[in-house]
MMTF fields as JSON, N, C-alpha, C and O atoms, coordinates in Angstrom:
{
  "mmtfVersion": "1.0.0",
  "mmtfProducer": "UNKNOWN",
  "numBonds": 483,
  "numAtoms": 484,
  "numGroups": 121,
  "numChains": 1,
  "numModels": 1,
  "chainsPerModel": [1],
  "groupsPerChain": [121],
  "chainIdList": ["A"],
  "bondAtomList": [4, 2, 8, 6, 12, 10, 16, 14, 20, 18, 24, 22, 28, 26, 32, 30, 36, 34, 40, 38, 44, 42, 48, 46, 52, 50, 56, 54, 60, 58, 64, 62, 68, 66, 72, 70, 76, 74, 80, 78, 84, 82, 88, 86, 92, 90, 96, 94, 100, 98, 104, 102, 108, 106, 112, 110, 116, 114, 120, 118, 124, 122, 128, 126, 132, 130, 136, 134, 140, 138, 144, 142, 148, 146, 152, 150, 156, 154, 160, 158, 164, 162, 168, 166, 172, 170, 176, 174, 180, 178, 184, 182, 188, 186, 192, 190, 196, 194, 200, 198, 204, 202, 208, 206, 212, 210, 216, 214, 220, 218, 224, 222, 228, 226, 232, 230, 236, 234, 240, 238, 244, 242, 248, 246, 252, 250, 256, 254, 260, 258, 264, 262, 268, 266, 272, 270, 276, 274, 280, 278, 284, 282, 288, 286, 292, 290, 296, 294, 300, 298, 304, 302, 308, 306, 312, 310, 316, 314, 320, 318, 324, 322, 328, 326, 332, 330, 336, 334, 340, 338, 344, 342, 348, 346, 352, 350, 356, 354, 360, 358, 364, 362, 368, 366, 372, 370, 376, 374, 380, 378, 384, 382, 388, 386, 392, 390, 396, 394, 400, 398, 404, 402, 408, 406, 412, 410, 416, 414, 420, 418, 424, 422, 428, 426, 432, 430, 436, 434, 440, 438, 444, 442, 448, 446, 452, 450, 456, 454, 460, 458, 464, 462, 468, 466, 472, 470, 476, 474, 480, 478],
  "bondOrderList": [1, 1, 1, 1, 1, 1, 1, 1, 1, 1, 1, 1, 1, 1, 1, 1, 1, 1, 1, 1, 1, 1, 1, 1, 1, 1, 1, 1, 1, 1, 1, 1, 1, 1, 1, 1, 1, 1, 1, 1, 1, 1, 1, 1, 1, 1, 1, 1, 1, 1, 1, 1, 1, 1, 1, 1, 1, 1, 1, 1, 1, 1, 1, 1, 1, 1, 1, 1, 1, 1, 1, 1, 1, 1, 1, 1, 1, 1, 1, 1, 1, 1, 1, 1, 1, 1, 1, 1, 1, 1, 1, 1, 1, 1, 1, 1, 1, 1, 1, 1, 1, 1, 1, 1, 1, 1, 1, 1, 1, 1, 1, 1, 1, 1, 1, 1, 1, 1, 1, 1],
  "groupList": [{"groupName": "UNK", "atomNameList": ["N", "CA", "C", "O"], "elementList": ["N", "C", "C", "O"], "formalChargeList": [0, 0, 0, 0], "bondAtomList": [1, 0, 2, 1, 3, 2], "bondOrderList": [1, 1, 2], "singleLetterCode": "X", "chemCompType": "L-PEPTIDE LINKING"}],
  "groupTypeList": [0, 0, 0, 0, 0, 0, 0, 0, 0, 0, 0, 0, 0, 0, 0, 0, 0, 0, 0, 0, 0, 0, 0, 0, 0, 0, 0, 0, 0, 0, 0, 0, 0, 0, 0, 0, 0, 0, 0, 0, 0, 0, 0, 0, 0, 0, 0, 0, 0, 0, 0, 0, 0, 0, 0, 0, 0, 0, 0, 0, 0, 0, 0, 0, 0, 0, 0, 0, 0, 0, 0, 0, 0, 0, 0, 0, 0, 0, 0, 0, 0, 0, 0, 0, 0, 0, 0, 0, 0, 0, 0, 0, 0, 0, 0, 0, 0, 0, 0, 0, 0, 0, 0, 0, 0, 0, 0, 0, 0, 0, 0, 0, 0, 0, 0, 0, 0, 0, 0, 0, 0],
  "groupIdList": [1, 2, 3, 4, 5, 6, 7, 8, 9, 10, 11, 12, 13, 14, 15, 16, 17, 18, 19, 20, 21, 22, 23, 24, 25, 26, 27, 28, 29, 30, 31, 32, 33, 34, 35, 36, 37, 38, 39, 40, 41, 42, 43, 44, 45, 46, 47, 48, 49, 50, 51, 52, 53, 54, 55, 56, 57, 58, 59, 60, 61, 62, 63, 64, 65, 66, 67, 68, 69, 70, 71, 72, 73, 74, 75, 76, 77, 78, 79, 80, 81, 82, 83, 84, 85, 86, 87, 88, 89, 90, 91, 92, 93, 94, 95, 96, 97, 98, 99, 100, 101, 102, 103, 104, 105, 106, 107, 108, 109, 110, 111, 112, 113, 114, 115, 116, 117, 118, 119, 120, 121],
  "secStructList": [7, 2, 2, 2, 2, 2, 6, 6, 6, 6, 7, 7, 7, 1, 7, 1, 1, 2, 2, 2, 2, 2, 2, 2, 2, 2, 2, 2, 2, 2, 2, 2, 2, 2, 2, 2, 2, 2, 2, 2, 2, 2, 2, 2, 2, 2, 2, 2, 2, 2, 2, 6, 2, 2, 2, 2, 2, 2, 2, 2, 2, 2, 2, 6, 6, 2, 2, 2, 2, 2, 2, 2, 2, 2, 2, 2, 2, 2, 2, 2, 2, 2, 2, 2, 2, 2, 6, 6, 6, 6, 6, 6, 6, 2, 2, 2, 2, 6, 6, 6, 2, 2, 2, 2, 2, 2, 2, 6, 6, 6, 6, 6, 1, 4, 4, 4, 6, 6, 6, 6, 7],
  "xCoordList": [-135.268, -137.31, -137.677, -138.467, -137.361, -137.85, -138.526, -139.459, -136.991, -136.78, -137.672, -138.807, -137.273, -138.981, -139.622, -139.543, -140.54, -142.042, -142.361, -143.482, -141.313, -141.703, -141.681, -142.358, -140.974, -140.829, -142.12, -143.097, -142.134, -143.718, -144.686, -144.881, -145.223, -145.877, -146.243, -147.23, -145.302, -144.549, -144.388, -145.071, -143.877, -143.793, -142.631, -142.007, -141.983, -141.196, -140.233, -140.546, -138.97, -138.688, -137.836, -137.45, -137.514, -137.823, -136.258, -135.774, -135.346, -133.853, -133.589, -134.57, -132.274, -131.81, -131.328, -131.026, -131.214, -130.423, -132.343, -132.213, -133.528, -134.591, -134.529, -134.78, -134.207, -133.743, -133.19, -133.606, -132.296, -131.011, -131.796, -132.614, -131.389, -132.5, -133.876, -133.843, -134.986, -135.838, -135.221, -135.697, -133.912, -133.724, -133.006, -133.336, -132.057, -131.251, -132.391, -132.271, -134.016, -134.745, -135.161, -135.811, -134.885, -135.775, -135.187, -135.853, -133.661, -133.556, -132.671, -132.268, -132.305, -132.96, -134.206, -134.033, -135.82, -136.078, -135.99, -136.144, -135.716, -135.558, -134.439, -134.367, -133.523, -132.575, -133.241, -133.431, -133.792, -133.742, -135.009, -134.929, -136.398, -137.409, -135.982, -135.855, -135.29, -134.316, -133.917, -134.32, -132.811, -132.526, -133.687, -133.566, -134.693, -135.762, -136.048, -135.544, -136.482, -136.983, -135.905, -136.39, -134.466, -133.508, -133.477, -133.119, -133.812, -133.937, -135.507, -135.504, -136.759, -137.757, -136.78, -136.327, -136.548, -136.304, -134.931, -134.962, -133.626, -133.52, -133.771, -133.375, -134.553, -135.926, -136.697, -136.791, -137.139, -138.436, -137.623, -138.101, -135.899, -135.398, -134.804, -133.867, -135.058, -134.064, -135.229, -135.125, -136.735, -137.33, -137.499, -137.372, -137.965, -138.415, -136.863, -136.891, -135.733, -134.741, -135.241, -135.703, -135.595, -135.599, -137.152, -137.135, -138.13, -138.954, -138.539, -138.974, -137.95, -136.895, -136.302, -136.391, -135.628, -134.905, -135.695, -135.288, -136.761, -137.369, -138.895, -139.879, -138.805, -139.682, -138.509, -138.839, -136.933, -136.456, -136.264, -136.288, -136.149, -135.512, -137.658, -137.786, -138.246, -140.269, -139.628, -139.253, -139.263, -138.769, -137.865, -138.135, -137.273, -136.213, -136.762, -136.662, -137.487, -137.758, -139.451, -140.003, -139.868, -141.088, -140.534, -141.079, -139.695, -138.7, -138.173, -138.518, -137.27, -136.669, -137.409, -137.51, -139.126, -140.403, -141.055, -141.939, -140.846, -141.398, -140.598, -140.859, -139.36, -138.099, -138.077, -137.807, -138.476, -138.175, -139.845, -139.683, -141.508, -143.09, -142.536, -142.997, -141.161, -142.426, -140.916, -141.243, -139.078, -138.368, -139.095, -138.938, -139.41, -141.112, -141.799, -141.779, -142.624, -143.984, -142.711, -142.887, -141.541, -140.864, -140.528, -141.326, -139.953, -139.755, -140.478, -140.066, -141.786, -142.704, -143.542, -144.14, -143.467, -144.057, -142.998, -143.269, -142.07, -140.519, -140.825, -141.159, -140.948, -141.393, -142.795, -142.494, -144.073, -144.701, -144.499, -145.221, -143.653, -143.102, -142.539, -142.505, -141.955, -140.838, -141.886, -142.576, -142.235, -144.129, -144.492, -144.296, -145.109, -145.802, -145.448, -146.003, -143.657, -143.043, -142.643, -142.585, -142.493, -142.585, -143.44, -143.211, -144.657, -146.452, -145.57, -144.456, -146.23, -146.18, -145.439, -145.882, -144.088, -143.202, -143.712, -143.62, -144.063, -144.693, -145.784, -144.707, -146.346, -147.481, -147.318, -147.732, -146.3, -145.835, -144.667, -144.113, -144.417, -144.104, -144.78, -144.782, -145.559, -146.823, -147.239, -146.877, -147.754, -148.224, -147.577, -148.124, -145.912, -145.034, -145.413, -146.142, -144.903, -144.917, -145.831, -145.707, -147.587, -148.697, -148.708, -149.639, -147.609, -148.254, -147.11, -147.469, -146.4, -144.892, -146.168, -146.447, -146.434, -146.999, -147.533, -147.396, -149.033, -150.098, -149.3, -149.678, -148.323, -146.983, -147.169, -147.83, -146.417, -145.88, -147.064, -147.043, -148.136, -148.917, -149.887, -150.648, -149.874, -150.043, -149.265, -149.626, -147.9, -147.014, -147.141, -147.332, -146.936, -147.307, -148.95, -149.361, -149.781, -150.884, -151.184, -151.692, -150.653, -150.729, -149.288, -148.872, -148.659, -147.202, -148.166, -147.785, -149.46, -149.372, -151.578, -152.43, -151.572, -152.808, -152.401, -152.789, -151.887, -151.346, -150.524, -150.474, -149.759, -149.31, -150.993, -150.672, -152.318, -152.631, -153.69, -154.742, -153.258, -154.033, -153.3, -153.978, -151.979, -151.577, -151.972, -152.249, -152.089, -152.294, -153.574, -153.946, -154.226, -155.782, -156.094, -156.838, -155.531, -155.622, -154.817, -154.802],
  "yCoordList": [-13.106, -13.379, -12.014, -11.888, -11.224, -10.161, -8.989, -8.213, -9.705, -9.194, -10.422, -10.166, -11.329, -12.723, -11.775, -10.985, -11.476, -11.531, -10.201, -10.089, -8.683, -8.335, -8.214, -7.239, -9.012, -9.214, -9.65, -8.954, -11.225, -12.007, -10.9, -10.815, -10.246, -9.102, -7.914, -7.231, -8.07, -6.993, -5.717, -4.82, -5.31, -3.932, -3.32, -3.027, -2.936, -2.063, -1.497, -0.756, -1.69, -0.878, 0.12, -0.043, 1.592, 3.411, 2.708, 2.475, 2.306, 2.548, 1.356, 0.624, 0.835, -0.309, -0.984, -2.177, -0.027, -0.084, -0.804, -1.21, -0.935, -1.484, -2.445, -2.358, -3.788, -4.622, -4.874, -5.501, -4.378, -4.761, -4.008, -4.571, -2.924, -2.069, -3.407, -3.98, -3.823, -4.657, -5.73, -5.926, -6.644, -7.756, -7.475, -7.971, -6.618, -5.819, -5.706, -6.16, -4.547, -5.101, -5.851, -5.789, -7.131, -8.167, -9.015, -9.979, -9.127, -9.975, -9.12, -9.816, -7.715, -7.289, -7.279, -7.128, -7.506, -8.013, -9.5, -9.688, -10.541, -12.077, -12.061, -12.848, -11.205, -11.409, -10.721, -11.631, -9.527, -9.173, -10.219, -10.764, -10.815, -12.139, -13.292, -13.584, -13.491, -14.45, -14.119, -14.703, -12.758, -12.775, -12.946, -13.868, -12.059, -12.178, -13.625, -14.285, -14.236, -15.791, -16.585, -17.372, -16.512, -17.007, -16.499, -17.262, -14.616, -14.432, -15.295, -15.701, -15.337, -15.833, -16.976, -16.899, -17.804, -19.273, -19.657, -20.261, -18.524, -18.683, -18.166, -18.717, -16.944, -16.735, -18.066, -18.607, -18.414, -19.735, -20.9, -21.465, -20.995, -22.528, -22.06, -22.711, -20.776, -19.996, -20.521, -21.419, -20.001, -20.001, -21.189, -21.43, -22.796, -23.916, -24.065, -24.52, -23.628, -24.544, -23.31, -24.143, -22.373, -21.466, -22.464, -22.449, -23.095, -23.668, -25.392, -25.783, -25.822, -26.727, -26.891, -27.949, -25.958, -25.531, -25.003, -25.095, -24.392, -24.352, -24.991, -24.364, -26.652, -27.348, -28.074, -28.704, -28.304, -28.93, -28.149, -28.662, -27.367, -26.194, -26.916, -26.724, -27.248, -27.456, -28.48, -28.865, -29.189, -31.181, -31.152, -31.579, -30.873, -30.624, -30.22, -30.872, -28.923, -28.71, -28.66, -28.067, -29.249, -30.732, -31.819, -32.084, -32.246, -33.444, -33.223, -34.033, -32.287, -31.498, -31.437, -32.616, -30.491, -30.532, -31.474, -31.284, -33.145, -34.234, -34.792, -35.33, -34.501, -35.379, -34.945, -35.774, -33.252, -32.531, -33.339, -34.198, -32.846, -33.296, -34.736, -35.148, -35.581, -37.124, -36.919, -37.0, -36.589, -36.797, -35.659, -36.006, -35.119, -34.229, -35.025, -35.136, -35.77, -36.702, -37.846, -38.227, -38.169, -39.413, -38.743, -39.214, -38.208, -37.79, -37.131, -36.734, -36.754, -36.475, -37.831, -37.943, -38.409, -40.253, -40.819, -41.099, -40.943, -41.25, -40.702, -41.673, -39.21, -38.145, -39.435, -40.221, -39.189, -39.852, -40.904, -41.406, -41.791, -42.911, -43.363, -44.557, -42.291, -42.206, -41.298, -42.18, -40.49, -39.901, -41.486, -41.774, -42.267, -42.991, -44.026, -44.205, -45.056, -45.395, -44.653, -45.233, -43.513, -43.396, -42.938, -42.656, -42.96, -42.708, -43.869, -43.85, -44.911, -46.651, -46.895, -47.434, -46.331, -46.496, -46.074, -46.772, -45.274, -43.872, -45.151, -45.74, -45.693, -46.357, -47.721, -48.017, -48.228, -49.664, -49.279, -50.201, -47.668, -48.116, -47.91, -48.381, -46.77, -46.783, -48.162, -49.021, -48.305, -49.803, -50.439, -51.337, -50.488, -51.463, -50.785, -51.35, -49.734, -48.891, -48.774, -48.422, -49.227, -49.72, -51.263, -51.787, -52.034, -53.499, -52.721, -51.551, -52.871, -52.936, -51.982, -52.482, -51.405, -50.552, -51.045, -51.459, -51.393, -52.701, -54.098, -54.565, -54.377, -56.086, -55.676, -56.39, -53.994, -53.843, -53.918, -54.778, -52.619, -52.938, -54.441, -54.436, -55.24, -56.791, -57.475, -57.829, -57.468, -57.966, -57.422, -58.234, -55.53, -55.326, -55.414, -54.456, -56.071, -56.248, -57.381, -57.267, -58.832, -59.122, -59.094, -60.233, -58.694, -58.87, -57.622, -57.464, -56.425, -55.638, -56.35, -56.023, -57.02, -57.972, -58.99, -58.693, -59.828, -60.551, -59.773, -60.221, -58.227, -57.589, -57.183, -56.217, -57.166, -56.467, -57.254, -56.815, -58.63, -59.946, -60.471, -60.435, -60.979, -60.555, -59.873, -60.475, -58.842, -57.286, -57.828, -58.131, -57.915, -58.222, -59.43, -59.251, -60.6, -62.15, -62.439, -63.569],
  "zCoordList": [-167.249, -167.291, -167.621, -168.556, -167.182, -167.518, -169.064, -169.27, -170.01, -170.991, -171.762, -172.166, -171.879, -172.469, -172.416, -173.357, -171.25, -170.812, -171.261, -171.758, -171.181, -172.397, -173.543, -173.869, -174.862, -175.723, -175.717, -175.996, -175.281, -175.476, -175.439, -176.652, -175.065, -174.3, -175.829, -176.103, -176.329, -178.091, -177.043, -177.539, -175.994, -175.688, -175.881, -174.861, -177.327, -177.446, -176.78, -175.848, -177.07, -175.941, -176.743, -177.9, -175.641, -175.927, -175.429, -176.537, -174.536, -173.812, -174.395, -174.52, -174.894, -175.173, -173.707, -173.741, -171.976, -170.762, -170.089, -168.934, -170.504, -170.237, -169.73, -168.528, -170.217, -170.022, -168.88, -167.906, -169.064, -168.258, -166.793, -166.066, -166.677, -165.247, -164.995, -163.907, -165.993, -165.367, -164.513, -163.395, -165.065, -164.662, -163.038, -161.961, -163.317, -162.139, -160.745, -159.607, -161.662, -160.395, -159.974, -158.93, -160.811, -160.382, -160.021, -159.644, -159.936, -158.879, -157.767, -156.836, -157.721, -156.275, -155.228, -154.018, -155.991, -155.376, -154.697, -153.491, -155.667, -155.266, -154.418, -153.474, -154.673, -153.5, -152.456, -151.65, -151.88, -150.545, -150.449, -149.348, -151.339, -151.0, -149.629, -148.44, -150.988, -150.244, -148.575, -147.57, -148.718, -147.497, -146.21, -145.403, -146.131, -145.501, -145.843, -144.934, -146.514, -145.949, -145.107, -144.294, -145.164, -144.556, -143.724, -142.827, -143.031, -141.627, -140.668, -139.505, -141.754, -141.376, -140.811, -139.669, -141.483, -141.384, -139.681, -138.609, -140.769, -139.133, -137.477, -136.45, -137.63, -136.228, -135.919, -134.818, -136.909, -136.878, -135.741, -134.758, -136.469, -135.629, -134.859, -134.398, -134.381, -132.888, -132.385, -131.549, -132.854, -131.709, -131.4, -130.199, -132.674, -131.689, -130.641, -129.498, -131.262, -129.876, -128.933, -129.713, -128.214, -127.882, -126.763, -125.532, -127.477, -127.158, -126.26, -125.177, -126.842, -126.68, -125.651, -125.027, -125.286, -123.808, -123.188, -122.03, -123.193, -122.377, -122.124, -121.734, -122.509, -121.941, -121.462, -120.457, -121.835, -120.996, -119.654, -118.535, -119.825, -118.738, -117.76, -116.551, -118.15, -116.929, -117.114, -116.007, -117.94, -117.38, -116.292, -115.169, -116.478, -114.744, -113.591, -112.552, -113.707, -112.734, -112.37, -111.443, -113.122, -112.679, -111.662, -110.59, -112.01, -111.713, -110.72, -109.86, -110.278, -109.239, -108.819, -108.48, -108.036, -107.687, -107.398, -106.563, -108.09, -107.392, -106.401, -105.325, -107.116, -106.333, -104.559, -103.691, -104.225, -103.5, -102.66, -101.793, -103.139, -102.671, -101.91, -100.846, -102.895, -102.7, -100.513, -99.329, -101.391, -99.79, -98.545, -97.375, -98.654, -97.94, -97.18, -95.954, -98.243, -97.82, -96.844, -95.687, -97.692, -97.281, -95.42, -94.61, -95.095, -93.677, -93.072, -91.982, -93.492, -92.831, -92.311, -91.24, -92.929, -92.345, -91.401, -90.233, -91.809, -90.955, -89.735, -89.056, -88.714, -88.562, -87.479, -86.581, -88.005, -87.254, -87.162, -86.3, -87.763, -87.457, -86.431, -86.135, -85.679, -84.877, -84.038, -83.527, -83.744, -83.137, -82.151, -80.97, -83.342, -82.999, -81.856, -80.772, -82.791, -81.742, -79.843, -78.759, -80.142, -78.91, -77.788, -76.612, -78.646, -77.699, -77.485, -76.962, -77.97, -78.108, -76.792, -75.778, -77.038, -76.149, -74.723, -73.714, -74.775, -73.073, -73.101, -73.008, -73.12, -73.406, -72.015, -70.894, -73.245, -72.44, -71.017, -70.418, -70.605, -69.892, -68.735, -67.598, -69.565, -67.864, -67.963, -67.16, -68.628, -67.96, -67.56, -66.921, -67.61, -66.809, -65.29, -64.475, -65.121, -63.851, -63.103, -61.93, -64.021, -63.051, -62.839, -62.229, -63.375, -63.097, -62.141, -62.008, -61.742, -60.688, -59.494, -58.404, -59.687, -58.129, -57.717, -56.566, -58.974, -58.555, -57.49, -56.415, -58.19, -57.744, -56.487, -55.733, -55.862, -55.442, -53.988, -53.108, -54.11, -53.27, -53.071, -52.103, -53.632, -53.759, -52.441, -51.319, -53.244, -52.293, -50.398, -49.493, -50.131, -49.153, -49.078, -48.424, -49.438, -48.507, -47.522, -46.407, -48.326, -47.491, -46.436, -46.645, -45.801, -44.669, -44.156, -42.996, -44.467, -43.439, -43.104, -42.278, -43.883, -43.326, -42.272, -41.142, -42.349, -41.278, -39.987, -38.841, -40.558, -39.276, -38.924, -38.232, -38.866, -38.559, -37.969, -37.504, -38.039, -38.016, -36.766, -35.739, -36.648, -35.743, -34.823, -33.786, -34.849, -33.542, -33.163, -32.029, -34.291, -33.569, -32.569, -31.605, -32.818, -32.35, -30.789, -30.302]
}
């Protein structure tokens, strides 16, 4: 290629080895460019793999965080329901005790009133 270019432009060769030298230099240049291009391509591909790997890692982490948050929310709601149930049970028990004490006072009141009434008569 370089020999054709030199010949076309009308350059006369001073040395017979010049076309071979130019050809080998151009081959070396092309080889260097190709090696660098392959290295860049490999780095780019490795970078893409790393980006995809990091994306998968973030996605797994996001799923785990959302799952843990949901579990925490569920446990919190269950605990609130448990406490509400205990509080309602305590209120019912207190209401039941109040009714039973008021019933016993009502039952005790007529007998003590009749006893007091018979003593007065």
